[in-house]
PDB file of C-alpha atoms in Angstrom:
ATOM      1  CA  UNK A  13     -11.504   6.716  24.648  1.00  0.00           C
ATOM      2  CA  UNK A  14      -8.152   5.048  23.969  1.00  0.00           C
ATOM      3  CA  UNK A  15      -5.032   5.089  21.883  1.00  0.00           C
ATOM      4  CA  UNK A  16      -2.842   1.989  21.660  1.00  0.00           C
ATOM      5  CA  UNK A  17      -0.184   1.179  19.086  1.00  0.00           C
ATOM      6  CA  UNK A  18       2.051  -1.801  18.421  1.00  0.00           C
ATOM      7  CA  UNK A  19       4.900  -1.917  15.891  1.00  0.00           C
ATOM      8  CA  UNK A  20       7.082  -4.788  14.674  1.00  0.00           C
ATOM      9  CA  UNK A  21      10.688  -4.246  13.559  1.00  0.00           C
ATOM     10  CA  UNK A  22      13.665  -6.347  12.577  1.00  0.00           C
ATOM     11  CA  UNK A  23      14.883  -5.966  16.155  1.00  0.00           C
ATOM     12  CA  UNK A  24      11.612  -6.787  17.904  1.00  0.00           C
ATOM     13  CA  UNK A  25       8.365  -5.168  19.060  1.00  0.00           C
ATOM     14  CA  UNK A  26       7.472  -1.840  20.664  1.00  0.00           C
ATOM     15  CA  UNK A  27       4.076  -1.194  22.267  1.00  0.00           C
ATOM     16  CA  UNK A  28       2.501   1.863  23.859  1.00  0.00           C
ATOM     17  CA  UNK A  29      -0.929   2.604  25.310  1.00  0.00           C
ATOM     18  CA  UNK A  30      -2.629   5.435  27.135  1.00  0.00           C
ATOM     19  CA  UNK A  31      -4.621   4.874  30.334  1.00  0.00           C
ATOM     20  CA  UNK A  32      -7.581   7.255  30.127  1.00  0.00           C
ATOM     21  CA  UNK A  33     -11.118   5.930  30.302  1.00  0.00           C
ATOM     22  CA  UNK A  34     -14.021   8.349  30.307  1.00  0.00           C
ATOM     23  CA  UNK A  35     -17.790   8.207  30.394  1.00  0.00           C
ATOM     24  CA  UNK A  36     -18.699  11.826  29.807  1.00  0.00           C
ATOM     25  CA  UNK A  37     -16.608  14.882  30.520  1.00  0.00           C
ATOM     26  CA  UNK A  38     -17.006  14.634  34.303  1.00  0.00           C
ATOM     27  CA  UNK A  39     -16.207  10.938  34.746  1.00  0.00           C
ATOM     28  CA  UNK A  40     -12.561  10.372  33.818  1.00  0.00           C
ATOM     29  CA  UNK A  41     -10.534   7.491  35.256  1.00  0.00           C
ATOM     30  CA  UNK A  42      -7.173   5.802  34.813  1.00  0.00           C
ATOM     31  CA  UNK A  43      -7.138   2.116  33.835  1.00  0.00           C
ATOM     32  CA  UNK A  44      -4.285   0.004  32.511  1.00  0.00           C
ATOM     33  CA  UNK A  45      -4.820  -1.151  28.920  1.00  0.00           C
ATOM     34  CA  UNK A  46      -1.616  -3.156  28.441  1.00  0.00           C
ATOM     35  CA  UNK A  47      -1.254  -6.622  29.974  1.00  0.00           C
ATOM     36  CA  UNK A  48       1.713  -8.982  29.751  1.00  0.00           C
ATOM     37  CA  UNK A  49       2.419 -12.634  30.496  1.00  0.00           C
ATOM     38  CA  UNK A  50       5.834 -14.240  30.237  1.00  0.00           C
ATOM     39  CA  UNK A  51       7.817 -17.393  30.805  1.00  0.00           C
ATOM     40  CA  UNK A  52      11.382 -16.043  31.022  1.00  0.00           C
ATOM     41  CA  UNK A  53      13.577 -17.503  28.313  1.00  0.00           C
ATOM     42  CA  UNK A  54      10.619 -19.194  26.564  1.00  0.00           C
ATOM     43  CA  UNK A  55       7.893 -16.690  25.659  1.00  0.00           C
ATOM     44  CA  UNK A  56       6.396 -13.264  26.213  1.00  0.00           C
ATOM     45  CA  UNK A  57       2.862 -12.256  25.252  1.00  0.00           C
ATOM     46  CA  UNK A  58       1.293  -8.818  25.564  1.00  0.00           C
ATOM     47  CA  UNK A  59      -2.246  -7.592  24.888  1.00  0.00           C
ATOM     48  CA  UNK A  60      -3.523  -4.014  24.550  1.00  0.00           C
ATOM     49  CA  UNK A  61      -7.246  -3.284  24.708  1.00  0.00           C
ATOM     50  CA  UNK A  62      -9.701  -0.672  23.422  1.00  0.00           C
ATOM     51  CA  UNK A  63     -13.470  -0.428  23.624  1.00  0.00           C
ATOM     52  CA  UNK A  64     -16.025  -1.155  26.312  1.00  0.00           C
ATOM     53  CA  UNK A  65     -14.134  -1.361  29.619  1.00  0.00           C
ATOM     54  CA  UNK A  66     -16.313  -4.058  31.185  1.00  0.00           C
ATOM     55  CA  UNK A  67     -15.850  -6.237  28.102  1.00  0.00           C
ATOM     56  CA  UNK A  68     -12.075  -5.858  27.944  1.00  0.00           C
ATOM     57  CA  UNK A  69     -11.676  -6.399  31.685  1.00  0.00           C
ATOM     58  CA  UNK A  70     -13.739  -9.584  31.465  1.00  0.00           C
ATOM     59  CA  UNK A  71     -11.556 -10.936  28.661  1.00  0.00           C
ATOM     60  CA  UNK A  72      -8.316 -10.085  30.474  1.00  0.00           C
ATOM     61  CA  UNK A  73      -9.606 -11.654  33.708  1.00  0.00           C
ATOM     62  CA  UNK A  74     -10.480 -14.881  31.890  1.00  0.00           C
ATOM     63  CA  UNK A  75      -7.073 -14.971  30.208  1.00  0.00           C
ATOM     64  CA  UNK A  76      -5.446 -14.469  33.593  1.00  0.00           C
ATOM     65  CA  UNK A  77      -7.509 -17.289  35.127  1.00  0.00           C
ATOM     66  CA  UNK A  78      -6.443 -19.666  32.370  1.00  0.00           C
ATOM     67  CA  UNK A  79      -2.769 -19.089  33.171  1.00  0.00           C
ATOM     68  CA  UNK A  80      -3.440 -20.190  36.764  1.00  0.00           C
ATOM     69  CA  UNK A  81      -5.697 -23.184  36.037  1.00  0.00           C
ATOM     70  CA  UNK A  82      -3.797 -25.716  33.904  1.00  0.00           C
ATOM     71  CA  UNK A  83      -6.608 -28.246  34.268  1.00  0.00           C
ATOM     72  CA  UNK A  84      -8.939 -25.874  32.393  1.00  0.00           C
ATOM     73  CA  UNK A  85      -9.974 -27.306  29.042  1.00  0.00           C
ATOM     74  CA  UNK A  86      -9.049 -24.028  27.326  1.00  0.00           C
ATOM     75  CA  UNK A  87      -5.538 -23.421  26.055  1.00  0.00           C
ATOM     76  CA  UNK A  88      -3.471 -21.137  28.313  1.00  0.00           C
ATOM     77  CA  UNK A  89      -1.434 -18.305  26.833  1.00  0.00           C
ATOM     78  CA  UNK A  90       1.560 -19.893  28.531  1.00  0.00           C
ATOM     79  CA  UNK A  91       0.998 -23.256  26.842  1.00  0.00           C
ATOM     80  CA  UNK A  92      -0.202 -22.433  23.322  1.00  0.00           C
ATOM     81  CA  UNK A  93       2.360 -23.757  20.805  1.00  0.00           C
ATOM     82  CA  UNK A  94       2.297 -20.718  18.475  1.00  0.00           C
ATOM     83  CA  UNK A  95       1.334 -17.042  18.508  1.00  0.00           C
ATOM     84  CA  UNK A  96      -1.270 -17.901  15.866  1.00  0.00           C
ATOM     85  CA  UNK A  97      -2.910 -20.247  18.361  1.00  0.00           C
ATOM     86  CA  UNK A  98      -2.772 -17.521  21.020  1.00  0.00           C
ATOM     87  CA  UNK A  99      -4.525 -15.133  18.607  1.00  0.00           C
ATOM     88  CA  UNK A 100      -7.157 -17.781  17.862  1.00  0.00           C
ATOM     89  CA  UNK A 101      -7.895 -18.337  21.562  1.00  0.00           C
ATOM     90  CA  UNK A 102      -8.094 -14.618  22.325  1.00  0.00           C
ATOM     91  CA  UNK A 103     -10.346 -14.041  19.313  1.00  0.00           C
ATOM     92  CA  UNK A 104     -12.752 -16.766  20.371  1.00  0.00           C
ATOM     93  CA  UNK A 105     -12.834 -15.487  23.951  1.00  0.00           C
ATOM     94  CA  UNK A 106     -13.415 -11.901  22.840  1.00  0.00           C
ATOM     95  CA  UNK A 107     -16.252 -12.939  20.515  1.00  0.00           C
ATOM     96  CA  UNK A 108     -17.922 -15.014  23.232  1.00  0.00           C
ATOM     97  CA  UNK A 109     -17.599 -12.235  25.809  1.00  0.00           C
ATOM     98  CA  UNK A 110     -19.027  -9.579  23.471  1.00  0.00           C
ATOM     99  CA  UNK A 111     -21.924 -11.870  22.536  1.00  0.00           C
ATOM    100  CA  UNK A 112     -22.695 -12.785  26.153  1.00  0.00           C
ATOM    101  CA  UNK A 113     -22.553  -9.182  27.376  1.00  0.00           C
ATOM    102  CA  UNK A 114     -24.782  -8.057  24.533  1.00  0.00           C
ATOM    103  CA  UNK A 115     -27.319 -10.784  25.281  1.00  0.00           C
ATOM    104  CA  UNK A 116     -27.382 -10.214  29.037  1.00  0.00           C
ATOM    105  CA  UNK A 117     -27.934  -6.477  28.694  1.00  0.00           C
ATOM    106  CA  UNK A 118     -30.662  -6.940  26.084  1.00  0.00           C
ATOM    107  CA  UNK A 119     -29.881  -3.654  24.377  1.00  0.00           C
ATOM    108  CA  UNK A 120     -29.076  -2.401  20.919  1.00  0.00           C
ATOM    109  CA  UNK A 121     -25.896  -0.759  22.218  1.00  0.00           C
ATOM    110  CA  UNK A 122     -22.763  -2.637  21.181  1.00  0.00           C
ATOM    111  CA  UNK A 123     -20.478  -3.783  23.984  1.00  0.00           C
ATOM    112  CA  UNK A 124     -17.612  -4.009  21.544  1.00  0.00           C
ATOM    113  CA  UNK A 125     -13.853  -4.134  21.931  1.00  0.00           C
ATOM    114  CA  UNK A 126     -10.705  -4.729  19.916  1.00  0.00           C
ATOM    115  CA  UNK A 127      -7.215  -5.828  20.878  1.00  0.00           C
ATOM    116  CA  UNK A 128      -3.614  -5.763  19.740  1.00  0.00           C
ATOM    117  CA  UNK A 129      -1.661  -8.934  20.479  1.00  0.00           C
ATOM    118  CA  UNK A 130       2.134  -9.030  20.380  1.00  0.00           C
ATOM    119  CA  UNK A 131       4.816 -11.437  21.460  1.00  0.00           C
ATOM    120  CA  UNK A 132       7.327 -14.130  20.667  1.00  0.00           C
ATOM    121  CA  UNK A 133       7.604 -17.827  21.466  1.00  0.00           C
ATOM    122  CA  UNK A 134      11.007 -19.504  21.456  1.00  0.00           C
ATOM    123  CA  UNK A 135      12.003 -20.850  18.060  1.00  0.00           C
ATOM    124  CA  UNK A 136       9.633 -18.496  16.221  1.00  0.00           C
ATOM    125  CA  UNK A 137       9.534 -14.929  14.956  1.00  0.00           C
ATOM    126  CA  UNK A 138       8.132 -11.955  16.915  1.00  0.00           C
ATOM    127  CA  UNK A 139       4.521 -11.512  15.775  1.00  0.00           C
ATOM    128  CA  UNK A 140       1.874  -8.820  15.943  1.00  0.00           C
ATOM    129  CA  UNK A 141      -1.896  -9.241  15.494  1.00  0.00           C
ATOM    130  CA  UNK A 142      -5.027  -7.118  15.448  1.00  0.00           C
ATOM    131  CA  UNK A 143      -8.019  -8.938  16.998  1.00  0.00           C
ATOM    132  CA  UNK A 144     -11.527  -7.722  16.125  1.00  0.00           C
ATOM    133  CA  UNK A 145     -14.694  -8.032  18.279  1.00  0.00           C
ATOM    134  CA  UNK A 146     -16.061 -10.650  15.858  1.00  0.00           C
ATOM    135  CA  UNK A 147     -13.146 -12.875  16.884  1.00  0.00           C
ATOM    136  CA  UNK A 148     -11.257 -12.761  13.589  1.00  0.00           C
ATOM    137  CA  UNK A 149      -7.782 -11.268  13.353  1.00  0.00           C
ATOM    138  CA  UNK A 150      -5.064 -10.138  10.969  1.00  0.00           C
ATOM    139  CA  UNK A 151      -1.294 -10.270  11.302  1.00  0.00           C
ATOM    140  CA  UNK A 152       1.195  -7.471  10.709  1.00  0.00           C
ATOM    141  CA  UNK A 153       3.360  -7.754   7.617  1.00  0.00           C
ATOM    142  CA  UNK A 154       6.046  -5.776   5.806  1.00  0.00           C
ATOM    143  CA  UNK A 155       3.280  -3.847   4.072  1.00  0.00           C
ATOM    144  CA  UNK A 156       1.365  -3.260   7.320  1.00  0.00           C
ATOM    145  CA  UNK A 157       4.002  -3.262  10.094  1.00  0.00           C
ATOM    146  CA  UNK A 158       2.002  -1.536  12.831  1.00  0.00           C
ATOM    147  CA  UNK A 159      -1.506  -1.612  14.285  1.00  0.00           C
ATOM    148  CA  UNK A 160      -3.483   1.073  16.124  1.00  0.00           C
ATOM    149  CA  UNK A 161      -6.729   0.885  18.083  1.00  0.00           C
ATOM    150  CA  UNK A 162      -8.875   3.659  19.547  1.00  0.00           C
ATOM    151  CA  UNK A 163      -8.200   7.242  18.455  1.00  0.00           C
ATOM    152  CA  UNK A 164      -5.871   6.321  15.609  1.00  0.00           C
ATOM    153  CA  UNK A 165      -6.105   9.189  13.144  1.00  0.00           C
ATOM    154  CA  UNK A 166      -4.092  11.858  14.937  1.00  0.00           C
ATOM    155  CA  UNK A 167      -0.986   9.754  15.503  1.00  0.00           C
ATOM    156  CA  UNK A 168      -1.020   7.842  12.237  1.00  0.00           C
ATOM    157  CA  UNK A 169       0.657  10.353   9.870  1.00  0.00           C
ATOM    158  CA  UNK A 170       3.931  10.411  11.805  1.00  0.00           C
ATOM    159  CA  UNK A 171       4.033   6.600  11.891  1.00  0.00           C
ATOM    160  CA  UNK A 172       3.562   6.374   8.135  1.00  0.00           C
ATOM    161  CA  UNK A 173       6.276   8.952   7.445  1.00  0.00           C
ATOM    162  CA  UNK A 174       8.753   7.926  10.124  1.00  0.00           C
ATOM    163  CA  UNK A 175       8.575   4.123  10.298  1.00  0.00           C
ATOM    164  CA  UNK A 176      11.580   2.107   9.118  1.00  0.00           C
ATOM    165  CA  UNK A 177      11.710  -1.621   9.745  1.00  0.00           C
ATOM    166  CA  UNK A 178      15.482  -1.436  10.314  1.00  0.00           C
ATOM    167  CA  UNK A 179      15.326   1.432  12.837  1.00  0.00           C
ATOM    168  CA  UNK A 180      16.758   1.036  16.328  1.00  0.00           C
ATOM    169  CA  UNK A 181      14.476   0.299  19.259  1.00  0.00           C
ATOM    170  CA  UNK A 182      15.401   3.706  20.702  1.00  0.00           C
ATOM    171  CA  UNK A 183      14.188   5.425  17.525  1.00  0.00           C
ATOM    172  CA  UNK A 184      11.056   3.279  17.561  1.00  0.00           C
ATOM    173  CA  UNK A 185      10.237   4.525  21.073  1.00  0.00           C
ATOM    174  CA  UNK A 186      10.892   8.095  19.941  1.00  0.00           C
ATOM    175  CA  UNK A 187       8.536   7.624  16.993  1.00  0.00           C
ATOM    176  CA  UNK A 188       5.764   6.304  19.217  1.00  0.00           C
ATOM    177  CA  UNK A 189       6.205   9.177  21.648  1.00  0.00           C
ATOM    178  CA  UNK A 190       5.756  11.712  18.854  1.00  0.00           C
ATOM    179  CA  UNK A 191       2.670   9.819  17.664  1.00  0.00           C
ATOM    180  CA  UNK A 192       1.181   9.856  21.156  1.00  0.00           C
ATOM    181  CA  UNK A 193       2.083  13.506  21.699  1.00  0.00           C
ATOM    182  CA  UNK A 194       0.183  14.412  18.524  1.00  0.00           C
ATOM    183  CA  UNK A 195      -2.826  12.425  19.726  1.00  0.00           C
ATOM    184  CA  UNK A 196      -2.768  13.916  23.222  1.00  0.00           C
ATOM    185  CA  UNK A 197      -2.671  17.421  21.749  1.00  0.00           C
ATOM    186  CA  UNK A 198      -5.670  16.736  19.497  1.00  0.00           C
ATOM    187  CA  UNK A 199      -8.000  14.595  21.609  1.00  0.00           C
ATOM    188  CA  UNK A 200      -8.917  15.021  25.274  1.00  0.00           C
ATOM    189  CA  UNK A 201     -10.276  11.469  25.484  1.00  0.00           C
ATOM    190  CA  UNK A 202      -6.703  10.147  25.302  1.00  0.00           C
ATOM    191  CA  UNK A 203      -4.615  10.869  28.375  1.00  0.00           C
ATOM    192  CA  UNK A 204      -1.545  10.138  30.420  1.00  0.00           C
ATOM    193  CA  UNK A 205       0.080   8.260  31.966  1.00  0.00           C
ATOM    194  CA  UNK A 206       1.319   6.129  29.072  1.00  0.00           C
ATOM    195  CA  UNK A 207       2.538   2.529  29.301  1.00  0.00           C
ATOM    196  CA  UNK A 208       5.576   1.525  27.224  1.00  0.00           C
ATOM    197  CA  UNK A 209       6.843  -1.991  26.544  1.00  0.00           C
ATOM    198  CA  UNK A 210       9.885  -2.973  24.473  1.00  0.00           C
ATOM    199  CA  UNK A 211      10.360  -6.627  23.470  1.00  0.00           C
ATOM    200  CA  UNK A 212      13.696  -7.248  21.799  1.00  0.00           C
ATOM    201  CA  UNK A 213      13.961 -10.169  19.406  1.00  0.00           C
ATOM    202  CA  UNK A 214      14.831 -13.445  21.158  1.00  0.00           C
ATOM    203  CA  UNK A 215      14.844 -11.835  24.611  1.00  0.00           C
ATOM    204  CA  UNK A 216      11.626 -13.691  25.598  1.00  0.00           C
ATOM    205  CA  UNK A 217      11.007 -11.134  28.311  1.00  0.00           C
ATOM    206  CA  UNK A 218      10.495  -7.449  28.929  1.00  0.00           C
ATOM    207  CA  UNK A 219      13.509  -5.618  27.550  1.00  0.00           C
ATOM    208  CA  UNK A 220      12.133  -2.330  28.856  1.00  0.00           C
ATOM    209  CA  UNK A 221       8.906  -1.429  30.624  1.00  0.00           C
ATOM    210  CA  UNK A 222       7.972   2.035  31.812  1.00  0.00           C
ATOM    211  CA  UNK A 223       5.030   4.169  32.859  1.00  0.00           C
ATOM    212  CA  UNK A 224       5.365   7.686  31.481  1.00  0.00           C
ATOM    213  CA  UNK A 225       3.552  10.467  33.342  1.00  0.00           C
ATOM    214  CA  UNK A 226       3.090  14.133  32.493  1.00  0.00           C
ATOM    215  CA  UNK A 227       6.281  15.038  34.372  1.00  0.00           C
ATOM    216  CA  UNK A 228       8.521  12.656  32.441  1.00  0.00           C
ATOM    217  CA  UNK A 229      11.468  14.818  31.266  1.00  0.00           C
ATOM    218  CA  UNK A 230      12.114  12.867  28.057  1.00  0.00           C
ATOM    219  CA  UNK A 231       8.495  12.960  26.906  1.00  0.00           C
ATOM    220  CA  UNK A 232       8.305  16.672  27.749  1.00  0.00           C
ATOM    221  CA  UNK A 233      11.445  17.323  25.708  1.00  0.00           C
ATOM    222  CA  UNK A 234      10.099  15.322  22.764  1.00  0.00           C
ATOM    223  CA  UNK A 235       6.831  17.279  22.853  1.00  0.00           C
ATOM    224  CA  UNK A 236       8.524  20.689  23.081  1.00  0.00           C
ATOM    225  CA  UNK A 237      11.172  20.041  20.429  1.00  0.00           C
ATOM    226  CA  UNK A 238       8.717  18.391  18.021  1.00  0.00           C
ATOM    227  CA  UNK A 239       6.370  21.363  18.237  1.00  0.00           C
ATOM    228  CA  UNK A 240       9.243  23.801  17.712  1.00  0.00           C
ATOM    229  CA  UNK A 241      10.633  21.898  14.722  1.00  0.00           C
ATOM    230  CA  UNK A 242       7.180  21.697  13.116  1.00  0.00           C
ATOM    231  CA  UNK A 243       6.834  25.453  13.351  1.00  0.00           C
ATOM    232  CA  UNK A 244      10.326  25.922  11.928  1.00  0.00           C
ATOM    233  CA  UNK A 245       9.575  23.542   9.046  1.00  0.00           C
ATOM    234  CA  UNK A 246       6.324  25.365   8.313  1.00  0.00           C
ATOM    235  CA  UNK A 247       8.102  28.709   7.981  1.00  0.00           C
ATOM    236  CA  UNK A 248      10.670  27.248   5.557  1.00  0.00           C
ATOM    237  CA  UNK A 249       7.963  26.150   3.104  1.00  0.00           C
ATOM    238  CA  UNK A 250       7.554  28.245  -0.081  1.00  0.00           C
ATOM    239  CA  UNK A 251       5.241  31.203   0.402  1.00  0.00           C
ATOM    240  CA  UNK A 252       1.845  31.212  -1.266  1.00  0.00           C
ATOM    241  CA  UNK A 253       1.235  34.006  -3.770  1.00  0.00           C
ATOM    242  CA  UNK A 254      -2.108  35.647  -4.612  1.00  0.00           C
ATOM    243  CA  UNK A 255      -0.860  36.835  -8.004  1.00  0.00           C
ATOM    244  CA  UNK A 256      -1.921  33.574  -9.672  1.00  0.00           C
ATOM    245  CA  UNK A 257       1.435  31.816  -9.627  1.00  0.00           C
ATOM    246  CA  UNK A 258       0.387  29.551  -6.715  1.00  0.00           C
TER     247      UNK A 258
END
């Protein structure tokens, strides 16, 4: 399965994805699910993928080809005038790929996929989108400042409780790590290593990029301390009483 999350803040964007892909318990592989294109000083665009691997790889390959073939009639990610136009192009390509794969395989199984798109183009705000397999998409807002795809339920509670639009990028990374730790503990279909990308506002490039494996000392510390503090918090809660007082 997959877990990917993108969050938008006053200071920019933070993205994280796992890398586990499995087809049954005895066929587990590592595949990158975060892909980035940039024109330093002008734009940076990143896409995270979830769903059928063949479908997502086909979409990413076609996007990559378009960046290298300017004579192509399709709009390149590196030439689109706005992030909205980028989202439109990716949505159309995803819809076409899903439809073609479905038709060629002549099966009732759905070769579906979804994507998170994030980035900033010079002169505009950092933007975050969720792209659905039907090709339509929604944009993050102050009411909905983060998107998740894949195994979302285990890591969502900490995001809802901990998110603050004004938080530092360092705290944003910490929040995502706790969210991913909770998901890793609860679901074996999500696995390390994790890919992290930080895009600071108006940097128009990768402010920080890192692959986090199971031996990463910071992630290990976050996991250990978070578990310890949860247990401590649990024991400080009021005791339940069986005498009828609650």
